[in-house]
PDB file of C-alpha atoms in Angstrom:
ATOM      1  CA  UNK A 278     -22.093  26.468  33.625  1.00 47.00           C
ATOM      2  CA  UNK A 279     -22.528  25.164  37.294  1.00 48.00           C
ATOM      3  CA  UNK A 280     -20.018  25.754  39.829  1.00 49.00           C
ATOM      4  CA  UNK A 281     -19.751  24.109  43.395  1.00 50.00           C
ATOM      5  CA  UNK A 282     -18.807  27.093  44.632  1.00 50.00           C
ATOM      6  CA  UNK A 283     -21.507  29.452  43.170  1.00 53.00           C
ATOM      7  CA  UNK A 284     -23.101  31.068  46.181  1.00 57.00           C
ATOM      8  CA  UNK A 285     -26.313  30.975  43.816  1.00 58.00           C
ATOM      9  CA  UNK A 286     -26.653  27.007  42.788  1.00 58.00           C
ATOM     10  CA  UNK A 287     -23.982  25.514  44.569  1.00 56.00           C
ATOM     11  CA  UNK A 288     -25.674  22.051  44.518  1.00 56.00           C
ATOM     12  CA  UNK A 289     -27.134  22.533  40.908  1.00 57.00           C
ATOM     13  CA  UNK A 290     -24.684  20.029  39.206  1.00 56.00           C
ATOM     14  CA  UNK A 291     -25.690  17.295  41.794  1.00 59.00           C
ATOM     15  CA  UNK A 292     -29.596  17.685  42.140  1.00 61.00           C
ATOM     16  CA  UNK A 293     -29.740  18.160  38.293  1.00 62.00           C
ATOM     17  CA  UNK A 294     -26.259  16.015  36.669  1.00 61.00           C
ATOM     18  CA  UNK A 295     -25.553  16.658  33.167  1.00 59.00           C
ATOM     19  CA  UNK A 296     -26.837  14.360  30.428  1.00 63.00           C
ATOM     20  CA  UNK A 297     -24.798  12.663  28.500  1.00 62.00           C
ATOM     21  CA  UNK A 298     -26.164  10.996  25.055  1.00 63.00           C
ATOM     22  CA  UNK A 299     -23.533   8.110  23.795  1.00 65.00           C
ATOM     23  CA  UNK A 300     -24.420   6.535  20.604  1.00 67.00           C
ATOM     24  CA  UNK A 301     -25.083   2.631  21.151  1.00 71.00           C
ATOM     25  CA  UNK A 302     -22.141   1.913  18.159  1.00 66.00           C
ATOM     26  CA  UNK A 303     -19.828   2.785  21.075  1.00 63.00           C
ATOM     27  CA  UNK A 304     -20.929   0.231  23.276  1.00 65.00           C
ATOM     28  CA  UNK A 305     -22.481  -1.911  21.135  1.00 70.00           C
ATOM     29  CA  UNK A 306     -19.117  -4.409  20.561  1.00 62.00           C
ATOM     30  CA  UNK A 307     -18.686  -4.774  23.947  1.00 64.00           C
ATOM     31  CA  UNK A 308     -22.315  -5.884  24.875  1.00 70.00           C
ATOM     32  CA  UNK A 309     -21.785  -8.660  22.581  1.00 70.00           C
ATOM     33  CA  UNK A 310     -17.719  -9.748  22.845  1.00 69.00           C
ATOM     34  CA  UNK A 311     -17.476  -8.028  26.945  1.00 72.00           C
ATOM     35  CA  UNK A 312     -13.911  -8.841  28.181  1.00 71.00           C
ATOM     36  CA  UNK A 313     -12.768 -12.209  29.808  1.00 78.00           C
ATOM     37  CA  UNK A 314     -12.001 -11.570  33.695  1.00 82.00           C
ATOM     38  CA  UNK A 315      -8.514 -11.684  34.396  1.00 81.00           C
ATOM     39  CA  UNK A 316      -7.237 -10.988  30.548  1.00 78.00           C
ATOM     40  CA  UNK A 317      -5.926  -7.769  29.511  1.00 78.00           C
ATOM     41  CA  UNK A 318      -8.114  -5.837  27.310  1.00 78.00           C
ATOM     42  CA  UNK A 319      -6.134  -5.857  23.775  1.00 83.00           C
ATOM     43  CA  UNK A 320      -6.984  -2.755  21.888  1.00 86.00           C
ATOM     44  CA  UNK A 321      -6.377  -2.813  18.346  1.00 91.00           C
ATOM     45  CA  UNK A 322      -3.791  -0.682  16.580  1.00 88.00           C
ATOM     46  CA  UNK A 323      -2.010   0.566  13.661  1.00 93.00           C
ATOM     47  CA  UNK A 324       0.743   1.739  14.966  1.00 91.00           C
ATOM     48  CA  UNK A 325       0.453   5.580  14.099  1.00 91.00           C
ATOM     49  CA  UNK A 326       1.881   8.046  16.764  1.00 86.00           C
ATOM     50  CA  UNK A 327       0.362  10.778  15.602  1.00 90.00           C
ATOM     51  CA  UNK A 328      -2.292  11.971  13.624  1.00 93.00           C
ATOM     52  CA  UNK A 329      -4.246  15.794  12.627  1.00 91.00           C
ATOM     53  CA  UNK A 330      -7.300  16.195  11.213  1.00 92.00           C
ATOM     54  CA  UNK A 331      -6.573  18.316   7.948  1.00 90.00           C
ATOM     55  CA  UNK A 332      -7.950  22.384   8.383  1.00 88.00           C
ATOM     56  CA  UNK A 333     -10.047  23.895   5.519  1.00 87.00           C
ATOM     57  CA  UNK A 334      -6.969  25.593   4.176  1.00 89.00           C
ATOM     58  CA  UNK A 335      -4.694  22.770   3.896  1.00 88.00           C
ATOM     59  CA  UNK A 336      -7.377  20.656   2.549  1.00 88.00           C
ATOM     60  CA  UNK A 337      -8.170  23.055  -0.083  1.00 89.00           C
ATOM     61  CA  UNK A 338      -4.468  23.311  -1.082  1.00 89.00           C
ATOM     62  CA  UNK A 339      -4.684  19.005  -1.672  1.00 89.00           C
ATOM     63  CA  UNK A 340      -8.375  19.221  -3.310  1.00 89.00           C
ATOM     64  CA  UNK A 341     -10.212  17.824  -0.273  1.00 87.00           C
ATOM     65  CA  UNK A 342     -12.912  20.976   0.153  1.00 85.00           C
ATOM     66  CA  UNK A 343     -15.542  19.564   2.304  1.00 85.00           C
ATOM     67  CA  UNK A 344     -13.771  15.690   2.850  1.00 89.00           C
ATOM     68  CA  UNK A 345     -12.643  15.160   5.815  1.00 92.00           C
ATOM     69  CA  UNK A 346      -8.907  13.542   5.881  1.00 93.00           C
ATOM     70  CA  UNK A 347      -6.070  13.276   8.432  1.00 94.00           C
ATOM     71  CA  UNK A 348      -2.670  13.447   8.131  1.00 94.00           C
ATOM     72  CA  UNK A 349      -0.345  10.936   9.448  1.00 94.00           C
ATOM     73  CA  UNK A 350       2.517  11.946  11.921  1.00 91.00           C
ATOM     74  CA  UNK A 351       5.219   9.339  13.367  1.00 90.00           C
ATOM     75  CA  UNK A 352       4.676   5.868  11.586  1.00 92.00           C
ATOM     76  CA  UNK A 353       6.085   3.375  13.848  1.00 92.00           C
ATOM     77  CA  UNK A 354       8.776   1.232  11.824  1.00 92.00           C
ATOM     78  CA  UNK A 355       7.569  -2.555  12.127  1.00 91.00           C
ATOM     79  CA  UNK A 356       4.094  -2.011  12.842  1.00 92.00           C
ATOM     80  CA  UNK A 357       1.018  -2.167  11.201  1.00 93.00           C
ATOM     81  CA  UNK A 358       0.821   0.987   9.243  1.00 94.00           C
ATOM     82  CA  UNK A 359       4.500   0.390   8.355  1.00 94.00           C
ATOM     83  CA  UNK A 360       4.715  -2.716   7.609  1.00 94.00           C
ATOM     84  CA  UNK A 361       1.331  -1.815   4.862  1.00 94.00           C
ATOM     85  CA  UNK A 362       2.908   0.892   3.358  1.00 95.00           C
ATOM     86  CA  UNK A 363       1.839   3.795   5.426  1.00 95.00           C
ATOM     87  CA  UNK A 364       4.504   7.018   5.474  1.00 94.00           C
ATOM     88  CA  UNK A 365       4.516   9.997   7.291  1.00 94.00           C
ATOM     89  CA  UNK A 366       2.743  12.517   5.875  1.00 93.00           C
ATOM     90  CA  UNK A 367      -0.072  10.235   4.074  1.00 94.00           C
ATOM     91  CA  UNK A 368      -3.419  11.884   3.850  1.00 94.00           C
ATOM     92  CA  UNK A 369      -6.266   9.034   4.900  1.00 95.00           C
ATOM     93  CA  UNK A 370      -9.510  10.183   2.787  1.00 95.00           C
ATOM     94  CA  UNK A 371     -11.368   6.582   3.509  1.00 95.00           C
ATOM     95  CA  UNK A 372     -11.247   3.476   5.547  1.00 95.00           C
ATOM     96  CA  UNK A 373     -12.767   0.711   4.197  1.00 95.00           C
ATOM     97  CA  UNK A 374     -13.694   1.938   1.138  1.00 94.00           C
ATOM     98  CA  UNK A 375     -16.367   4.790   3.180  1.00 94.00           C
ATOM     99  CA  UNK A 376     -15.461   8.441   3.559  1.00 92.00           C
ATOM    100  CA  UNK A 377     -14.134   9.203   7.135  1.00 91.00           C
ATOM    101  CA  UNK A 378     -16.561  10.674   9.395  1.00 89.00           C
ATOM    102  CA  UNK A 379     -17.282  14.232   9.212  1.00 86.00           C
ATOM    103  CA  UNK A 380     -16.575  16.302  12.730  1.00 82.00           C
ATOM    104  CA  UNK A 381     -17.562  19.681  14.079  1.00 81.00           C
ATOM    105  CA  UNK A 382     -13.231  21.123  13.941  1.00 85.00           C
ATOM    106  CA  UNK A 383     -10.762  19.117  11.667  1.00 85.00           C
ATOM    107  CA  UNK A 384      -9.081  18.726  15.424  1.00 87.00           C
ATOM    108  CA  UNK A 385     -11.924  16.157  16.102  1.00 90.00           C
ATOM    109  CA  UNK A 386     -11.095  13.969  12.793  1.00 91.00           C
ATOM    110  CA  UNK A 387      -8.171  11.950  14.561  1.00 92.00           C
ATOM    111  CA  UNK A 388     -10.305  10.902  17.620  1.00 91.00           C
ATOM    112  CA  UNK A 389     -12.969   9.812  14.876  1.00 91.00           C
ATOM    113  CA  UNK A 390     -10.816   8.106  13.299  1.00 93.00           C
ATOM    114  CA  UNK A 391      -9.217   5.805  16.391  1.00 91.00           C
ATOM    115  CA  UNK A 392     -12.763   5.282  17.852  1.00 89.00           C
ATOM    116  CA  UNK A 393     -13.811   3.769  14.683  1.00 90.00           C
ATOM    117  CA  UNK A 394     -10.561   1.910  14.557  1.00 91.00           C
ATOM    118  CA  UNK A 395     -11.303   0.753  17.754  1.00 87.00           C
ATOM    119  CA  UNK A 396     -14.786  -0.859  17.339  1.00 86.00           C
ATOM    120  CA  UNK A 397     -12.443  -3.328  14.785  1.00 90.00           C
ATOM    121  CA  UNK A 398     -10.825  -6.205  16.530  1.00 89.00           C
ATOM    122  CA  UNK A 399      -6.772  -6.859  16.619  1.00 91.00           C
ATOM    123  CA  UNK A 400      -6.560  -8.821  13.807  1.00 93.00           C
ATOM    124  CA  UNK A 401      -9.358  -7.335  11.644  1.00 94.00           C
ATOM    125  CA  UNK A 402      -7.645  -6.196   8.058  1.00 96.00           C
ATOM    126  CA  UNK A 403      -8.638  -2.441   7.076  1.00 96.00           C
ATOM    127  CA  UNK A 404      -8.514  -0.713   3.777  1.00 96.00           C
ATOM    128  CA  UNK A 405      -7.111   2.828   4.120  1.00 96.00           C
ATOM    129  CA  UNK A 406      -7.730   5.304   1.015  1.00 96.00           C
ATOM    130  CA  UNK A 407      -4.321   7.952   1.304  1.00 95.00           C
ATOM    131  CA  UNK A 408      -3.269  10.381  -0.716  1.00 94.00           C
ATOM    132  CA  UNK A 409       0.419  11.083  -1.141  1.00 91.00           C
ATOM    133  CA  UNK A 410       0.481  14.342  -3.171  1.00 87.00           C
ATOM    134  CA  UNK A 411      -2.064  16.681  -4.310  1.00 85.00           C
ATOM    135  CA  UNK A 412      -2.804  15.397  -7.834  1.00 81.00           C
ATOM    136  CA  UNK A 413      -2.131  11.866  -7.498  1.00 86.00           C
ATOM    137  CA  UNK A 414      -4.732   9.161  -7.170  1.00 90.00           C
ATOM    138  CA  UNK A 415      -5.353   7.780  -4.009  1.00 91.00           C
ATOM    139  CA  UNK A 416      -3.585   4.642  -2.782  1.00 94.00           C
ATOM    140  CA  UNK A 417      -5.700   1.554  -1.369  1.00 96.00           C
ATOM    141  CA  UNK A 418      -3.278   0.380   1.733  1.00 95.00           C
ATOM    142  CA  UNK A 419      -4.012  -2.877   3.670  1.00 96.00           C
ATOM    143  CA  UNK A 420      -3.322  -3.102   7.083  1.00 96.00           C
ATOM    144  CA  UNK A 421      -3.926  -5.594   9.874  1.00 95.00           C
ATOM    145  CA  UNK A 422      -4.462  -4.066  13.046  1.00 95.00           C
ATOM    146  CA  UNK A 423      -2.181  -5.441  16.004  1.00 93.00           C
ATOM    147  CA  UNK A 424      -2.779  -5.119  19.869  1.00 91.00           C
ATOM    148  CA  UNK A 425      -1.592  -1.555  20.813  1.00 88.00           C
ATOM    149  CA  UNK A 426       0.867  -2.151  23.575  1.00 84.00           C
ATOM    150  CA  UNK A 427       0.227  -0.863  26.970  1.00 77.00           C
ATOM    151  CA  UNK A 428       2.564   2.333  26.246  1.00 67.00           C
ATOM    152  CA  UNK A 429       1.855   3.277  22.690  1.00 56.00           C
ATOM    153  CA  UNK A 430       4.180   6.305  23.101  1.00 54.00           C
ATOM    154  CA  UNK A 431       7.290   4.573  23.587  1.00 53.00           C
ATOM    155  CA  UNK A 432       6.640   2.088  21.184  1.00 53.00           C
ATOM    156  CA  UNK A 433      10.369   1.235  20.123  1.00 50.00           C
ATOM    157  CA  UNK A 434      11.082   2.941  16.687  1.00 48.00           C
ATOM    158  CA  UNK A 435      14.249   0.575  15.976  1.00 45.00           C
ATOM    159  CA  UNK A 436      14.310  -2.164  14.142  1.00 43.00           C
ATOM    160  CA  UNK A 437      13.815  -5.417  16.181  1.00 44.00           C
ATOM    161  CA  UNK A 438      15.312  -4.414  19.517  1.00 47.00           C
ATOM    162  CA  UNK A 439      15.457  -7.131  21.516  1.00 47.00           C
ATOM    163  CA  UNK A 440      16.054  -6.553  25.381  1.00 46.00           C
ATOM    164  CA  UNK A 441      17.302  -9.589  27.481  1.00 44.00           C
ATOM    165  CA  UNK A 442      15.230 -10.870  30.051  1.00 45.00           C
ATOM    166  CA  UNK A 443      17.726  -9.264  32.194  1.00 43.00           C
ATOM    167  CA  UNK A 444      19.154  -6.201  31.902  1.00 44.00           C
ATOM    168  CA  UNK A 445      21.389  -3.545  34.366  1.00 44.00           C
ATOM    169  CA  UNK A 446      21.134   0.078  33.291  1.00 45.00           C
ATOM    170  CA  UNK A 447      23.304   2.410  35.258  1.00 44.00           C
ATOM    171  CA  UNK A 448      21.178   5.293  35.873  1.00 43.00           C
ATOM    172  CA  UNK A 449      22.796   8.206  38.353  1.00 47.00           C
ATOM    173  CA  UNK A 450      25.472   5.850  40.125  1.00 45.00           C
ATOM    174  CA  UNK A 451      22.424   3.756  41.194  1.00 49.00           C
ATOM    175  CA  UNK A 452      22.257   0.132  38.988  1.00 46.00           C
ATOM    176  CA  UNK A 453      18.906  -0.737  37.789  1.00 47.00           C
ATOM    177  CA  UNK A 454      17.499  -4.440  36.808  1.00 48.00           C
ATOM    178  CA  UNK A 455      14.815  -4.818  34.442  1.00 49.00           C
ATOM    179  CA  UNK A 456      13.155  -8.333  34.784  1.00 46.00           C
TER     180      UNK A 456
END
């Protein structure tokens, strides 16, 4: 490891920069569709909070030795997942019918998981392969992937709030508008 304050190589990271190897699938989509100038990016989404790539000992437990699966946290009520069938707690074993991609740590299995989801277009229909409880057959859900809003952590977990266009929340004796 190269610091800029090593007495020793203190210009070692800049004469000599890290490589960094990225696989042309990851780039690949956006060579071909690159966004429009002016329009948002729109990132597709299935409206999972949370996810955790399953450890050797829990996967064991569910009969998954050597398959990688994840493990669904907060489903979003009236998105995607939700609106497919997806519950917290599912186990995804497969998407689209293909086993999910092996990683180095069952911590890396979520991020593999959303970067493959995100090669897909909003729109696109997946098939995910979950298991519910350790001897039952897994379940084929269909889900069509939405645009993830631009602050997928407070996605709204009611059912159809609606918020006028204008709105006055009283927030420490000071009155705020929302427009």
């Amino acid at each position: 490891s190269v610091f800029l304050n090593d007495e020793r190589n203190a210009l070692g990271s800049v004469i000599q920069p890290p490589k960094f190897f990225v696989p042309t699938r990851d780039f690949q989509t956006s060579l071909s569709d690159p966004p429009k100038a002016g329009e948002p990016l729109k990132l597709p989404w299935m409206g999972v909070s949370q996810m955790t790539g399953l450890s050797k000992d829990v996967a064991e437990v569910y009969g998954l030795q050597n398959q990688p699966a994840v493990q669904l946290g907060d489903v979003i009520p009236n998105m995607p997942g939700a609106k497919g069938g997806l519950k917290q707690g599912d186990i995804i074993v497969k998407l689209n019918g293909q086993p999910l991609e092996r990683g180095d740590e069952a911590d890396e299995l979520p991020s593999i998981l959303r970067r493959k989801l995100l090669r897909m277009k909003v729109g696109d229909e997946v098939t995910l392969s979950v298991m519910r409880k350790k001897k039952d057959p897994l379940q084929d859900i269909k889900i069509t992937l939405a645009e993830q809003p631009a602050q997928p952590n407070r996605a709204v977990f009611a059912d159809d709030l609606e918020r006028p266009e204008d709105s006055e929340i009283e927030h420490a004796g000071r009155t705020v508008t929302a427009r």
